[in-house]
Amino acid sequence: MSTLFLIILSILSSLVPLSFASNVHVNNPCRSYCGNITIDYPFALQYGCGHPGFRDLLFCMNDVLMFHISSGSYRVLEIDYAYQSVTIHEPHLSTCDTLVLGGKGNGFAVEQWRSPYFNPTADNVFMLIGCSAQSSLFQGFPGKHLPCRNVSGMGCEEYYGCPAWSLAGRGQMGSMFGSGPPECCAVAFEAIRAINLSKLDCEGYSSAYSLAPLRVDGPSEWSFGIRVKYSVQGNEFCRACEATGGTCGYGSNGIRQLCMCGDMNSTSNCDSVTSATDRRRGHGLVTVLTAISFSILAWI
């Protein structure tokens, strides 16, 4: 009988290390797809996933990924996680083939609380079209130097050569050296911090970005759209979370970052959740083993 007891006790004891071997490690519940675009940290489609500064930003509609900020909604063409950029487009953005006038365009402006996370890239040019002489762009003209300039080799002088201008019956009306403001004024985003057609009193706009080191021959080969650089603050938290098998997210207040570890959350990383879970599991198992051992002794 004593030999049987020792065998049973040995088998039960061997279960203890097995109970601690299953650390928290789950598949990323926040990674998703919209069409052929992967949505991963810091972006997300589900509330509570991703970085809190990127919440309520992306929406998937009929496999079309949309980017929504205070100035309007844009179609996402690409998310480049290596370069940390998002390329967006909207139907009222003028190109080399079409001028869209009437002040219909979104331009580009983000909410103040989002501004630390998003800015058009330094090689993105905005070309403002048909702005009135009273526009804030031209305050102090002609004595004051205009903000209009080329950005990464792209500007209005080349853009005037696009067929859209002749098709729309528009010409190079005025110049920065003439009696009136130019028909087109190219600016970098950092020069005015917001592209708002109503406030700037402009009829339309275009935007193009450089794919350096690729050099293109003229505006017919420009990449039209808005290329936005994004940055993530406090990314050390997410790296520590992912290193322990967790997924980065945020709490119900939309501000505090959380590390999602299976069916539990942590304010640090999954190691803390694993340790607490193992302690509870171990305590319960020891209690069960003790009870079984006493029952066997009583039976013997």
mmCIF file of N, CA and C in Angstrom, residues 33-151:
data_model
loop_
_atom_site.group_PDB
_atom_site.id
_atom_site.type_symbol
_atom_site.label_atom_id
_atom_site.label_comp_id
_atom_site.label_asym_id
_atom_site.label_seq_id
_atom_site.Cartn_x
_atom_site.Cartn_y
_atom_site.Cartn_z
ATOM 1 N N TYR A 33 -7.399 43.528 -41.383
ATOM 2 C CA TYR A 33 -7.163 43.858 -42.785
ATOM 3 C C TYR A 33 -8.384 44.594 -43.335
ATOM 4 N N CYS A 34 -8.114 45.480 -44.292
ATOM 5 C CA CYS A 34 -9.183 46.145 -45.030
ATOM 6 C C CYS A 34 -8.762 46.149 -46.491
ATOM 7 N N GLY A 35 -9.451 45.367 -47.314
ATOM 8 C CA GLY A 35 -8.972 45.179 -48.675
ATOM 9 C C GLY A 35 -7.619 44.490 -48.628
ATOM 10 N N ASN A 36 -6.625 45.084 -49.274
ATOM 11 C CA ASN A 36 -5.275 44.501 -49.263
ATOM 12 C C ASN A 36 -4.330 45.239 -48.323
ATOM 13 N N ILE A 37 -4.870 46.031 -47.405
ATOM 14 C CA ILE A 37 -4.052 46.819 -46.475
ATOM 15 C C ILE A 37 -4.103 46.190 -45.088
ATOM 16 N N THR A 38 -2.929 45.959 -44.513
ATOM 17 C CA THR A 38 -2.836 45.425 -43.153
ATOM 18 C C THR A 38 -2.926 46.562 -42.144
ATOM 19 N N ILE A 39 -3.766 46.393 -41.139
ATOM 20 C CA ILE A 39 -3.888 47.397 -40.077
ATOM 21 C C ILE A 39 -3.255 46.825 -38.825
ATOM 22 N N ASP A 40 -2.173 47.422 -38.399
ATOM 23 C CA ASP A 40 -1.421 46.951 -37.243
ATOM 24 C C ASP A 40 -1.042 48.159 -36.389
ATOM 25 N N TYR A 41 -0.474 47.894 -35.215
ATOM 26 C CA TYR A 41 -0.080 48.967 -34.305
ATOM 27 C C TYR A 41 0.820 49.979 -35.013
ATOM 28 N N PRO A 42 0.603 51.276 -34.809
ATOM 29 C CA PRO A 42 -0.275 51.924 -33.823
ATOM 30 C C PRO A 42 -1.724 52.113 -34.280
ATOM 31 N N PHE A 43 -2.048 51.634 -35.506
ATOM 32 C CA PHE A 43 -3.401 51.789 -36.018
ATOM 33 C C PHE A 43 -4.267 50.614 -35.571
ATOM 34 N N ALA A 44 -5.556 50.772 -35.686
ATOM 35 C CA ALA A 44 -6.494 49.691 -35.383
ATOM 36 C C ALA A 44 -7.874 50.087 -35.873
ATOM 37 N N LEU A 45 -8.695 49.078 -36.102
ATOM 38 C CA LEU A 45 -10.084 49.318 -36.451
ATOM 39 C C LEU A 45 -11.000 49.162 -35.238
ATOM 40 N N GLN A 46 -10.558 48.334 -34.265
ATOM 41 C CA GLN A 46 -11.376 48.080 -33.078
ATOM 42 C C GLN A 46 -11.035 49.083 -31.980
ATOM 43 N N TYR A 47 -12.075 49.550 -31.283
ATOM 44 C CA TYR A 47 -11.845 50.446 -30.158
ATOM 45 C C TYR A 47 -11.110 49.678 -29.061
ATOM 46 N N GLY A 48 -10.098 50.318 -28.460
ATOM 47 C CA GLY A 48 -9.301 49.667 -27.421
ATOM 48 C C GLY A 48 -8.017 49.079 -27.947
ATOM 49 N N CYS A 49 -7.888 48.976 -29.275
ATOM 50 C CA CYS A 49 -6.663 48.450 -29.887
ATOM 51 C C CYS A 49 -5.811 49.601 -30.427
ATOM 52 N N GLY A 50 -4.503 49.355 -30.538
ATOM 53 C CA GLY A 50 -3.603 50.353 -31.085
ATOM 54 C C GLY A 50 -3.212 51.412 -30.061
ATOM 55 N N HIS A 51 -2.660 52.506 -30.553
ATOM 56 C CA HIS A 51 -2.236 53.610 -29.681
ATOM 57 C C HIS A 51 -3.406 54.568 -29.471
ATOM 58 N N PRO A 52 -3.584 55.107 -28.259
ATOM 59 C CA PRO A 52 -4.724 56.003 -28.013
ATOM 60 C C PRO A 52 -4.722 57.254 -28.884
ATOM 61 N N GLY A 53 -3.543 57.708 -29.328
ATOM 62 C CA GLY A 53 -3.486 58.874 -30.202
ATOM 63 C C GLY A 53 -4.010 58.597 -31.600
ATOM 64 N N PHE A 54 -4.268 57.309 -31.916
ATOM 65 C CA PHE A 54 -4.719 56.913 -33.255
ATOM 66 C C PHE A 54 -6.142 56.366 -33.218
ATOM 67 N N ARG A 55 -6.844 56.570 -32.097
ATOM 68 C CA ARG A 55 -8.197 56.022 -31.967
ATOM 69 C C ARG A 55 -9.175 56.780 -32.872
ATOM 70 N N ASP A 56 -10.218 56.090 -33.284
ATOM 71 C CA ASP A 56 -11.271 56.685 -34.127
ATOM 72 C C ASP A 56 -10.683 57.369 -35.360
ATOM 73 N N LEU A 57 -9.678 56.753 -35.941
ATOM 74 C CA LEU A 57 -8.982 57.357 -37.083
ATOM 75 C C LEU A 57 -9.265 56.613 -38.380
ATOM 76 N N LEU A 58 -9.230 55.275 -38.340
ATOM 77 C CA LEU A 58 -9.416 54.457 -39.532
ATOM 78 C C LEU A 58 -10.772 53.758 -39.497
ATOM 79 N N PHE A 59 -11.400 53.684 -40.674
ATOM 80 C CA PHE A 59 -12.668 52.985 -40.813
ATOM 81 C C PHE A 59 -12.636 52.192 -42.114
ATOM 82 N N CYS A 60 -13.128 50.965 -42.072
ATOM 83 C CA CYS A 60 -13.160 50.118 -43.267
ATOM 84 C C CYS A 60 -14.589 50.068 -43.794
ATOM 85 N N MET A 61 -14.771 50.530 -45.034
ATOM 86 C CA MET A 61 -16.099 50.574 -45.641
ATOM 87 C C MET A 61 -16.052 49.865 -46.989
ATOM 88 N N ASN A 62 -16.699 48.687 -47.061
ATOM 89 C CA ASN A 62 -16.716 47.888 -48.299
ATOM 90 C C ASN A 62 -15.302 47.638 -48.816
ATOM 91 N N ASP A 63 -14.415 47.227 -47.901
ATOM 92 C CA ASP A 63 -13.013 46.928 -48.222
ATOM 93 C C ASP A 63 -12.219 48.155 -48.665
ATOM 94 N N VAL A 64 -12.714 49.348 -48.362
ATOM 95 C CA VAL A 64 -11.986 50.592 -48.636
ATOM 96 C C VAL A 64 -11.626 51.212 -47.289
ATOM 97 N N LEU A 65 -10.336 51.425 -47.069
ATOM 98 C CA LEU A 65 -9.870 51.969 -45.795
ATOM 99 C C LEU A 65 -9.917 53.494 -45.855
ATOM 100 N N MET A 66 -10.611 54.099 -44.883
ATOM 101 C CA MET A 66 -10.771 55.547 -44.834
ATOM 102 C C MET A 66 -10.046 56.117 -43.615
ATOM 103 N N PHE A 67 -9.468 57.289 -43.811
ATOM 104 C CA PHE A 67 -8.691 58.018 -42.799
ATOM 105 C C PHE A 67 -9.490 59.273 -42.471
ATOM 106 N N HIS A 68 -9.933 59.401 -41.217
ATOM 107 C CA HIS A 68 -10.823 60.514 -40.877
ATOM 108 C C HIS A 68 -10.195 61.441 -39.843
ATOM 109 N N ILE A 69 -10.081 62.724 -40.208
ATOM 110 C CA ILE A 69 -9.591 63.768 -39.298
ATOM 111 C C ILE A 69 -10.529 64.965 -39.400
ATOM 112 N N SER A 70 -10.205 66.047 -38.706
ATOM 113 C CA SER A 70 -11.133 67.179 -38.630
ATOM 114 C C SER A 70 -11.415 67.815 -39.991
ATOM 115 N N SER A 71 -10.455 67.767 -40.918
ATOM 116 C CA SER A 71 -10.669 68.403 -42.223
ATOM 117 C C SER A 71 -11.506 67.550 -43.173
ATOM 118 N N GLY A 72 -11.703 66.257 -42.859
ATOM 119 C CA GLY A 72 -12.520 65.419 -43.726
ATOM 120 C C GLY A 72 -12.060 63.974 -43.745
ATOM 121 N N SER A 73 -12.612 63.225 -44.690
ATOM 122 C CA SER A 73 -12.280 61.809 -44.855
ATOM 123 C C SER A 73 -11.484 61.614 -46.136
ATOM 124 N N TYR A 74 -10.531 60.706 -46.077
ATOM 125 C CA TYR A 74 -9.625 60.441 -47.191
ATOM 126 C C TYR A 74 -9.507 58.927 -47.387
ATOM 127 N N ARG A 75 -9.290 58.523 -48.601
ATOM 128 C CA ARG A 75 -9.035 57.111 -48.874
ATOM 129 C C ARG A 75 -7.565 56.807 -48.611
ATOM 130 N N VAL A 76 -7.295 55.722 -47.900
ATOM 131 C CA VAL A 76 -5.921 55.313 -47.621
ATOM 132 C C VAL A 76 -5.420 54.468 -48.793
ATOM 133 N N LEU A 77 -4.336 54.902 -49.406
ATOM 134 C CA LEU A 77 -3.731 54.156 -50.505
ATOM 135 C C LEU A 77 -2.670 53.186 -50.004
ATOM 136 N N GLU A 78 -1.986 53.575 -48.924
ATOM 137 C CA GLU A 78 -0.887 52.728 -48.421
ATOM 138 C C GLU A 78 -0.540 53.124 -46.994
ATOM 139 N N ILE A 79 -0.180 52.117 -46.196
ATOM 140 C CA ILE A 79 0.449 52.359 -44.894
ATOM 141 C C ILE A 79 1.826 51.729 -44.952
ATOM 142 N N ASP A 80 2.852 52.550 -44.825
ATOM 143 C CA ASP A 80 4.242 52.079 -44.858
ATOM 144 C C ASP A 80 4.759 52.057 -43.423
ATOM 145 N N TYR A 81 4.769 50.866 -42.809
ATOM 146 C CA TYR A 81 5.168 50.760 -41.409
ATOM 147 C C TYR A 81 6.670 50.957 -41.229
ATOM 148 N N ALA A 82 7.454 50.639 -42.239
ATOM 149 C CA ALA A 82 8.908 50.813 -42.148
ATOM 150 C C ALA A 82 9.269 52.301 -42.158
ATOM 151 N N TYR A 83 8.638 53.052 -43.050
ATOM 152 C CA TYR A 83 8.912 54.479 -43.177
ATOM 153 C C TYR A 83 8.027 55.305 -42.236
ATOM 154 N N GLN A 84 7.055 54.676 -41.629
ATOM 155 C CA GLN A 84 6.071 55.335 -40.752
ATOM 156 C C GLN A 84 5.333 56.454 -41.493
ATOM 157 N N SER A 85 4.656 56.064 -42.559
ATOM 158 C CA SER A 85 3.904 57.038 -43.336
ATOM 159 C C SER A 85 2.586 56.432 -43.816
ATOM 160 N N VAL A 86 1.625 57.314 -44.066
ATOM 161 C CA VAL A 86 0.328 56.928 -44.625
ATOM 162 C C VAL A 86 0.092 57.793 -45.861
ATOM 163 N N THR A 87 -0.263 57.169 -46.968
ATOM 164 C CA THR A 87 -0.561 57.906 -48.189
ATOM 165 C C THR A 87 -2.072 57.931 -48.373
ATOM 166 N N ILE A 88 -2.629 59.145 -48.475
ATOM 167 C CA ILE A 88 -4.079 59.298 -48.568
ATOM 168 C C ILE A 88 -4.455 60.127 -49.797
ATOM 169 N N HIS A 89 -5.721 60.055 -50.175
ATOM 170 C CA HIS A 89 -6.200 60.779 -51.354
ATOM 171 C C HIS A 89 -7.668 61.109 -51.144
ATOM 172 N N GLU A 90 -8.127 62.158 -51.811
ATOM 173 C CA GLU A 90 -9.552 62.495 -51.771
ATOM 174 C C GLU A 90 -9.984 62.987 -53.149
ATOM 175 N N PRO A 91 -11.254 62.802 -53.505
ATOM 176 C CA PRO A 91 -11.694 63.060 -54.880
ATOM 177 C C PRO A 91 -11.636 64.521 -55.311
ATOM 178 N N HIS A 92 -11.558 65.463 -54.367
ATOM 179 C CA HIS A 92 -11.521 66.881 -54.730
ATOM 180 C C HIS A 92 -10.106 67.441 -54.771
ATOM 181 N N LEU A 93 -9.129 66.567 -54.813
ATOM 182 C CA LEU A 93 -7.733 66.988 -54.925
ATOM 183 C C LEU A 93 -7.379 67.077 -56.418
ATOM 184 N N SER A 94 -6.916 68.239 -56.857
ATOM 185 C CA SER A 94 -6.566 68.428 -58.267
ATOM 186 C C SER A 94 -5.307 67.643 -58.617
ATOM 187 N N THR A 95 -5.241 67.199 -59.875
ATOM 188 C CA THR A 95 -4.081 66.450 -60.371
ATOM 189 C C THR A 95 -3.580 67.125 -61.643
ATOM 190 N N CYS A 96 -2.731 66.443 -62.361
ATOM 191 C CA CYS A 96 -2.216 67.000 -63.615
ATOM 192 C C CYS A 96 -3.279 66.956 -64.714
ATOM 193 N N ASP A 97 -4.271 66.080 -64.546
ATOM 194 C CA ASP A 97 -5.311 65.925 -65.572
ATOM 195 C C ASP A 97 -6.577 66.702 -65.267
ATOM 196 N N THR A 98 -6.808 67.024 -63.995
ATOM 197 C CA THR A 98 -8.077 67.648 -63.612
ATOM 198 C C THR A 98 -7.864 68.711 -62.541
ATOM 199 N N LEU A 99 -8.464 69.885 -62.737
ATOM 200 C CA LEU A 99 -8.519 70.905 -61.697
ATOM 201 C C LEU A 99 -9.901 70.843 -61.055
ATOM 202 N N VAL A 100 -9.943 70.712 -59.751
ATOM 203 C CA VAL A 100 -11.215 70.698 -59.023
ATOM 204 C C VAL A 100 -11.315 72.016 -58.271
ATOM 205 N N LEU A 101 -12.232 72.872 -58.703
ATOM 206 C CA LEU A 101 -12.363 74.203 -58.115
ATOM 207 C C LEU A 101 -13.682 74.314 -57.345
ATOM 208 N N GLY A 102 -13.981 75.480 -56.855
ATOM 209 C CA GLY A 102 -15.213 75.673 -56.106
ATOM 210 C C GLY A 102 -15.049 75.512 -54.610
ATOM 211 N N GLY A 103 -13.802 75.410 -54.143
ATOM 212 C CA GLY A 103 -13.553 75.295 -52.702
ATOM 213 C C GLY A 103 -14.055 74.010 -52.089
ATOM 214 N N LYS A 104 -14.112 72.930 -52.887
ATOM 215 C CA LYS A 104 -14.684 71.671 -52.405
ATOM 216 C C LYS A 104 -13.685 70.792 -51.654
ATOM 217 N N GLY A 105 -12.398 71.013 -51.860
ATOM 218 C CA GLY A 105 -11.399 70.095 -51.313
ATOM 219 C C GLY A 105 -11.295 70.108 -49.802
ATOM 220 N N ASN A 106 -10.884 68.966 -49.251
ATOM 221 C CA ASN A 106 -10.695 68.865 -47.800
ATOM 222 C C ASN A 106 -9.505 69.675 -47.312
ATOM 223 N N GLY A 107 -8.440 69.751 -48.136
ATOM 224 C CA GLY A 107 -7.182 70.283 -47.615
ATOM 225 C C GLY A 107 -6.601 69.294 -46.616
ATOM 226 N N PHE A 108 -5.946 69.815 -45.588
ATOM 227 C CA PHE A 108 -5.429 68.918 -44.550
ATOM 228 C C PHE A 108 -5.275 69.692 -43.249
ATOM 229 N N ALA A 109 -5.976 69.229 -42.219
ATOM 230 C CA ALA A 109 -5.851 69.806 -40.878
ATOM 231 C C ALA A 109 -6.266 68.738 -39.880
ATOM 232 N N VAL A 110 -5.509 68.607 -38.804
ATOM 233 C CA VAL A 110 -5.826 67.606 -37.787
ATOM 234 C C VAL A 110 -6.241 68.293 -36.487
ATOM 235 N N GLU A 111 -6.956 67.537 -35.657
ATOM 236 C CA GLU A 111 -7.320 68.045 -34.348
ATOM 237 C C GLU A 111 -6.058 68.375 -33.562
ATOM 238 N N GLN A 112 -6.151 69.362 -32.678
ATOM 239 C CA GLN A 112 -4.965 69.795 -31.941
ATOM 240 C C GLN A 112 -4.353 68.660 -31.136
ATOM 241 N N TRP A 113 -5.186 67.792 -30.561
ATOM 242 C CA TRP A 113 -4.640 66.709 -29.739
ATOM 243 C C TRP A 113 -3.968 65.638 -30.588
ATOM 244 N N ARG A 114 -4.294 65.605 -31.904
ATOM 245 C CA ARG A 114 -3.631 64.642 -32.796
ATOM 246 C C ARG A 114 -2.345 65.194 -33.409
ATOM 247 N N SER A 115 -2.147 66.506 -33.366
ATOM 248 C CA SER A 115 -1.032 67.125 -34.093
ATOM 249 C C SER A 115 0.353 66.569 -33.723
ATOM 250 N N PRO A 116 0.596 66.102 -32.485
ATOM 251 C CA PRO A 116 1.925 65.522 -32.223
ATOM 252 C C PRO A 116 2.177 64.219 -32.979
ATOM 253 N N TYR A 117 1.108 63.601 -33.488
ATOM 254 C CA TYR A 117 1.243 62.285 -34.113
ATOM 255 C C TYR A 117 1.271 62.331 -35.638
ATOM 256 N N PHE A 118 0.731 63.399 -36.251
ATOM 257 C CA PHE A 118 0.592 63.429 -37.710
ATOM 258 C C PHE A 118 1.039 64.757 -38.297
ATOM 259 N N ASN A 119 1.808 64.680 -39.372
ATOM 260 C CA ASN A 119 2.177 65.843 -40.171
ATOM 261 C C ASN A 119 2.523 65.358 -41.574
ATOM 262 N N PRO A 120 2.113 66.083 -42.605
ATOM 263 C CA PRO A 120 2.569 65.723 -43.942
ATOM 264 C C PRO A 120 4.094 65.701 -43.998
ATOM 265 N N THR A 121 4.646 64.809 -44.787
ATOM 266 C CA THR A 121 6.097 64.669 -44.870
ATOM 267 C C THR A 121 6.737 65.938 -45.420
ATOM 268 N N ALA A 122 8.022 66.113 -45.135
ATOM 269 C CA ALA A 122 8.736 67.324 -45.555
ATOM 270 C C ALA A 122 8.836 67.432 -47.071
ATOM 271 N N ASP A 123 8.715 66.297 -47.787
ATOM 272 C CA ASP A 123 8.809 66.327 -49.246
ATOM 273 C C ASP A 123 7.429 66.336 -49.911
ATOM 274 N N ASN A 124 6.406 66.737 -49.155
ATOM 275 C CA ASN A 124 5.046 66.854 -49.696
ATOM 276 C C ASN A 124 4.760 68.326 -49.991
ATOM 277 N N VAL A 125 4.348 68.618 -51.221
ATOM 278 C CA VAL A 125 4.041 69.998 -51.593
ATOM 279 C C VAL A 125 2.534 70.170 -51.721
ATOM 280 N N PHE A 126 2.014 71.267 -51.183
ATOM 281 C CA PHE A 126 0.625 71.656 -51.381
ATOM 282 C C PHE A 126 0.595 72.837 -52.343
ATOM 283 N N MET A 127 -0.196 72.732 -53.398
ATOM 284 C CA MET A 127 -0.312 73.805 -54.373
ATOM 285 C C MET A 127 -1.717 74.382 -54.294
ATOM 286 N N LEU A 128 -1.819 75.603 -53.782
ATOM 287 C CA LEU A 128 -3.095 76.274 -53.565
ATOM 288 C C LEU A 128 -3.471 77.050 -54.820
ATOM 289 N N ILE A 129 -4.699 76.833 -55.280
ATOM 290 C CA ILE A 129 -5.112 77.327 -56.589
ATOM 291 C C ILE A 129 -6.207 78.389 -56.451
ATOM 292 N N GLY A 130 -6.044 79.475 -57.179
ATOM 293 C CA GLY A 130 -7.078 80.510 -57.257
ATOM 294 C C GLY A 130 -7.367 81.194 -55.939
ATOM 295 N N CYS A 131 -6.346 81.472 -55.163
ATOM 296 C CA CYS A 131 -6.545 82.167 -53.887
ATOM 297 C C CYS A 131 -6.743 83.668 -54.144
ATOM 298 N N SER A 132 -7.637 84.277 -53.408
ATOM 299 C CA SER A 132 -7.937 85.696 -53.634
ATOM 300 C C SER A 132 -6.787 86.572 -53.133
ATOM 301 N N ALA A 133 -6.774 87.815 -53.606
ATOM 302 C CA ALA A 133 -5.737 88.759 -53.174
ATOM 303 C C ALA A 133 -5.857 89.064 -51.686
ATOM 304 N N GLN A 134 -7.046 88.806 -51.116
ATOM 305 C CA GLN A 134 -7.253 89.053 -49.686
ATOM 306 C C GLN A 134 -6.848 87.849 -48.820
ATOM 307 N N SER A 135 -6.405 86.798 -49.426
ATOM 308 C CA SER A 135 -6.011 85.598 -48.678
ATOM 309 C C SER A 135 -4.872 85.919 -47.711
ATOM 310 N N SER A 136 -4.886 85.227 -46.582
ATOM 311 C CA SER A 136 -3.813 85.428 -45.599
ATOM 312 C C SER A 136 -2.456 85.030 -46.162
ATOM 313 N N LEU A 137 -2.451 84.245 -47.234
ATOM 314 C CA LEU A 137 -1.183 83.881 -47.882
ATOM 315 C C LEU A 137 -0.455 85.120 -48.397
ATOM 316 N N PHE A 138 -1.234 86.109 -48.834
ATOM 317 C CA PHE A 138 -0.655 87.258 -49.525
ATOM 318 C C PHE A 138 -0.704 88.540 -48.703
ATOM 319 N N GLN A 139 -0.877 88.428 -47.407
ATOM 320 C CA GLN A 139 -0.884 89.617 -46.557
ATOM 321 C C GLN A 139 0.447 90.354 -46.672
ATOM 322 N N GLY A 140 0.375 91.634 -46.960
ATOM 323 C CA GLY A 140 1.586 92.437 -47.110
ATOM 324 C C GLY A 140 2.146 92.441 -48.514
ATOM 325 N N PHE A 141 1.514 91.669 -49.464
ATOM 326 C CA PHE A 141 1.985 91.651 -50.853
ATOM 327 C C PHE A 141 1.686 93.020 -51.493
ATOM 328 N N PRO A 142 2.544 93.591 -52.346
ATOM 329 C CA PRO A 142 3.761 92.985 -52.897
ATOM 330 C C PRO A 142 5.041 93.255 -52.101
ATOM 331 N N GLY A 143 4.933 94.066 -51.055
ATOM 332 C CA GLY A 143 6.154 94.384 -50.314
ATOM 333 C C GLY A 143 6.704 93.187 -49.555
ATOM 334 N N LYS A 144 5.806 92.343 -49.065
ATOM 335 C CA LYS A 144 6.227 91.192 -48.273
ATOM 336 C C LYS A 144 6.515 90.000 -49.171
ATOM 337 N N HIS A 145 7.532 89.250 -48.808
ATOM 338 C CA HIS A 145 7.893 88.071 -49.597
ATOM 339 C C HIS A 145 6.805 87.016 -49.483
ATOM 340 N N LEU A 146 6.378 86.449 -50.614
ATOM 341 C CA LEU A 146 5.336 85.432 -50.604
ATOM 342 C C LEU A 146 5.867 84.105 -50.048
ATOM 343 N N PRO A 147 4.974 83.298 -49.432
ATOM 344 C CA PRO A 147 5.416 81.994 -48.930
ATOM 345 C C PRO A 147 5.572 80.953 -50.026
ATOM 346 N N CYS A 148 5.152 81.293 -51.247
ATOM 347 C CA CYS A 148 5.181 80.317 -52.341
ATOM 348 C C CYS A 148 6.617 79.915 -52.689
ATOM 349 N N ARG A 149 6.851 78.629 -52.777
ATOM 350 C CA ARG A 149 8.189 78.134 -53.138
ATOM 351 C C ARG A 149 8.084 76.678 -53.568
ATOM 352 N N ASN A 150 9.104 76.204 -54.240
ATOM 353 C CA ASN A 150 9.166 74.796 -54.611
ATOM 354 C C ASN A 150 9.467 73.948 -53.380
ATOM 355 N N VAL A 151 8.940 72.726 -53.386
ATOM 356 C CA VAL A 151 9.200 71.763 -52.319
ATOM 357 C C VAL A 151 9.684 70.477 -52.965
#
